[in-house]
Amino acid sequence: DVKVTQSSRYLVKRTGEKVFLECVQDMDHENMFWYRQDPGLGLRLIYFSYDVKMKEKGDIPEGYSVSREKKERFSLILESASTNQTSMYLCASSPWGAGDTGELFFGEGSRLTVL
Amino acid sequence: GEDVEQSLFLSVREGDSSVINCTYTDSSSTYLYWYKQEPGAGLQLLTYIFSNMDMKQDQRLTVLLNKKDKHLSLRIADTQTGDSAIYFCAEDSGNTPLVFGKGTRLSVIA
C-alpha cells in the first residue's frame, strides 16, 4: 500500500515562528502536493511539484514556500507563521504516466494552530 | 477555470440511501473521483469513473455520470453510521492537479 507520512499530526506555534511541515511518500511517485483544508472552503492547493527541485504555485501560495530536494520528500515552509495560517494541512502524492488514473494518495494531515 | 460544486451537508437515516451530487465545469475531464474523509484523517479514494462511462457500481456504491449536464452523483445504499464522513468530488482534466469540490458532510442518524 502507498504510504504518505506527515511528520506531525498536531503543532502549536507562535506568530512569527518559522514552521516546517514534512511529508514523505514511499511509492516513488513523481508528483507531490500540499493542500490546506478549512471548514466551508474545502481543499485549496498551496504548492505542487512534478519532480525533484521543481515547484509550481497552486491557488494560495502567499505566505508559504516549499522544498523538494529528494523525490520522496516534500516540505512546506511557513517563513513567519500568522494566525490566519491556522489550518489542517494535507500532503498528497500521485504517479505520473500513461495508464495512471491520476488518483491522489493523502497523508493523515497536520493540524497547525498559530497563537 | 475549472470549478466543482457540491452541497455542503446531507443528513439521512440509517438504512436509507444517500445521494451526494456534484457538478463540474471542465468538459475535457478524463476521470472523476469520489474521496471520503473520516474525522481527523486524510482523504481516501472511494471510487472513480472514467469519462466514457455512464455508471459504475461497486457493492453499496453507485456512481452516475451525466456528461451532457456535467453532473456526477454518488449513491450509497443501506447507509450505515460508519458512512458518516465528508465526501469530496474531484475532476481530472489531465493537465492540472485535481480540482476538488468543497465537500459534502454526510450525517447518518441512527
XYZ file of C-alpha atoms in Angstrom:
225
model
C 0.000 0.000 0.000
C 1.067 3.525 -0.731
C 2.014 5.352 2.372
C 2.203 9.118 2.692
C 3.538 10.154 6.062
C 3.281 13.621 7.521
C 5.753 14.178 10.307
C 3.475 15.931 12.788
C -0.236 15.371 13.385
C -0.604 18.387 15.684
C 1.533 21.501 16.054
C 1.129 24.667 18.079
C 3.324 27.594 17.097
C 3.547 31.285 17.917
C 3.062 34.147 15.482
C 6.297 34.890 13.647
C 7.831 31.460 14.120
C 9.231 29.527 11.173
C 7.316 26.290 10.658
C 8.337 23.199 8.711
C 5.801 20.580 7.690
C 7.392 17.427 6.324
C 5.876 14.835 4.027
C 7.393 11.570 2.839
C 5.954 9.043 0.389
C 7.268 5.538 -0.175
C 5.941 4.674 -3.645
C 8.380 6.560 -5.867
C 5.671 8.964 -7.039
C 6.726 11.857 -9.223
C 4.016 14.282 -8.116
C 3.565 15.730 -4.664
C 1.088 18.317 -3.389
C 0.332 20.475 -0.374
C -3.256 21.493 0.386
C -4.860 23.316 3.251
C -8.341 22.448 4.409
C -10.656 24.878 6.161
C -14.336 24.452 7.092
C -16.609 25.639 4.314
C -13.675 26.225 1.944
C -12.763 22.638 1.124
C -9.264 21.840 -0.107
C -7.122 24.611 -1.527
C -3.894 23.868 -3.333
C -0.846 25.692 -1.969
C 2.054 24.281 -3.996
C 2.837 21.182 -6.006
C 5.866 19.546 -7.530
C 6.278 17.306 -10.570
C 9.898 16.409 -9.972
C 12.860 16.913 -7.698
C 13.750 20.597 -7.279
C 10.668 21.612 -9.263
C 7.780 23.527 -7.749
C 4.636 25.145 -9.046
C 2.352 27.615 -7.308
C -1.144 26.497 -6.577
C -4.138 28.664 -5.796
C -2.944 30.140 -2.479
C 0.880 30.210 -2.348
C 1.217 33.509 -0.459
C 2.968 33.109 2.868
C 4.291 29.648 2.012
C 7.301 28.114 0.318
C 8.245 24.514 -0.473
C 11.317 22.382 -0.900
C 11.791 19.153 -2.807
C 15.400 18.044 -2.583
C 14.613 14.320 -2.804
C 11.899 12.570 -4.765
C 10.226 11.091 -1.717
C 10.144 14.227 0.434
C 8.170 17.446 0.008
C 8.377 20.104 2.694
C 6.049 23.034 3.297
C 7.588 26.074 4.976
C 5.860 28.942 6.703
C 8.587 31.583 6.944
C 6.733 33.658 9.541
C 3.598 31.978 10.810
C 0.456 34.063 11.193
C -2.840 33.299 12.906
C -4.652 33.057 9.553
C -2.456 30.076 8.725
C -4.120 28.046 11.460
C -5.498 25.144 9.453
C -5.329 21.456 8.552
C -2.539 20.801 6.062
C -2.747 17.781 3.790
C 0.073 16.317 1.737
C -0.608 14.063 -1.242
C 1.306 12.217 -3.937
C 0.473 10.620 -7.258
C 2.271 8.730 -10.004
C 2.763 10.169 -13.458
C 2.387 8.094 -16.549
C 0.154 6.505 -19.126
C -2.392 4.249 -17.546
C -2.333 6.033 -14.215
C -5.713 7.253 -13.081
C -4.393 10.441 -11.526
C -5.509 9.282 -8.112
C -4.034 11.225 -5.221
C -2.795 9.421 -2.112
C -3.146 11.532 1.008
C -1.363 11.684 4.318
C -3.267 11.858 7.600
C -2.939 15.614 7.828
C -1.136 18.068 10.115
C -3.292 20.342 12.218
C -1.434 23.597 12.824
C -2.510 26.165 15.387
C -0.783 29.553 15.353
C -1.233 31.580 18.535
C -11.240 27.898 -14.936
C -12.364 24.574 -13.620
C -14.876 24.547 -10.821
C -16.551 21.744 -8.869
C -19.717 22.390 -6.888
C -21.410 20.231 -4.291
C -23.829 20.844 -1.452
C -22.227 21.143 1.987
C -24.499 18.979 4.129
C -26.660 15.865 3.861
C -28.465 14.048 6.629
C -30.031 10.586 6.237
C -31.449 7.867 8.462
C -29.556 4.626 8.931
C -30.649 2.086 6.337
C -31.807 4.696 3.814
C -29.961 5.520 0.603
C -27.765 8.601 0.404
C -27.261 10.537 -2.803
C -24.489 13.101 -2.985
C -24.452 15.318 -6.061
C -21.681 17.203 -7.812
C -21.429 19.453 -10.848
C -18.230 20.253 -12.700
C -17.296 22.609 -15.478
C -14.433 21.046 -17.442
C -15.915 19.022 -20.288
C -12.491 17.537 -21.068
C -12.274 15.764 -17.707
C -10.944 12.252 -18.149
C -11.581 10.910 -14.666
C -13.978 11.955 -11.932
C -13.439 10.857 -8.367
C -15.168 10.476 -5.051
C -12.982 10.744 -1.971
C -14.032 10.068 1.633
C -12.594 11.821 4.674
C -13.329 10.369 8.087
C -12.956 12.592 11.167
C -9.346 13.521 11.892
C -7.980 11.691 8.857
C -6.770 12.404 5.353
C -8.772 11.714 2.205
C -9.098 8.221 0.798
C -10.218 7.375 -2.705
C -13.667 5.797 -2.566
C -14.252 5.246 -6.258
C -13.686 6.853 -9.641
C -15.302 6.786 -13.053
C -13.772 7.209 -16.476
C -15.434 9.862 -18.589
C -16.639 7.416 -21.253
C -18.768 5.561 -18.694
C -22.299 6.398 -17.551
C -22.399 4.280 -14.444
C -20.131 2.345 -12.134
C -21.271 0.078 -9.332
C -19.135 -1.233 -6.508
C -21.013 -3.061 -3.748
C -23.119 -0.412 -1.955
C -21.764 2.417 -4.093
C -23.219 3.556 -7.418
C -21.677 6.395 -9.412
C -23.718 8.030 -12.155
C -22.188 10.369 -14.714
C -24.180 12.675 -16.984
C -21.628 14.230 -19.291
C -24.144 16.397 -21.088
C -25.124 18.141 -17.848
C -21.652 17.744 -16.281
C -23.294 16.089 -13.278
C -21.846 13.359 -11.102
C -23.604 11.575 -8.262
C -22.659 9.059 -5.600
C -25.352 6.794 -4.198
C -24.692 4.834 -1.021
C -27.224 2.081 -0.454
C -28.221 0.987 3.056
C -26.304 3.850 4.657
C -24.612 2.976 7.942
C -23.300 5.133 10.791
C -19.781 4.287 9.608
C -20.544 6.136 6.371
C -20.660 9.428 8.276
C -17.833 11.456 6.752
C -17.070 14.256 4.334
C -17.296 13.241 0.674
C -15.328 15.154 -1.939
C -15.951 15.164 -5.652
C -12.901 15.863 -7.851
C -12.190 16.161 -11.557
C -9.057 15.494 -13.563
C -8.651 17.092 -16.968
C -5.176 15.659 -17.308
C -3.241 18.905 -17.472
C -3.587 20.315 -13.978
C -3.800 18.999 -10.426
C -7.167 17.577 -9.404
C -9.850 20.163 -8.723
C -11.873 19.372 -5.599
C -15.321 20.447 -4.525
C -15.793 21.848 -1.028
C -17.031 18.519 0.295
C -20.408 17.241 1.472
C -20.690 16.338 5.140
C -22.890 13.241 5.438
C -24.523 12.683 8.805
C -26.200 9.346 9.425
C -28.889 9.296 12.104
C -29.345 6.009 13.930
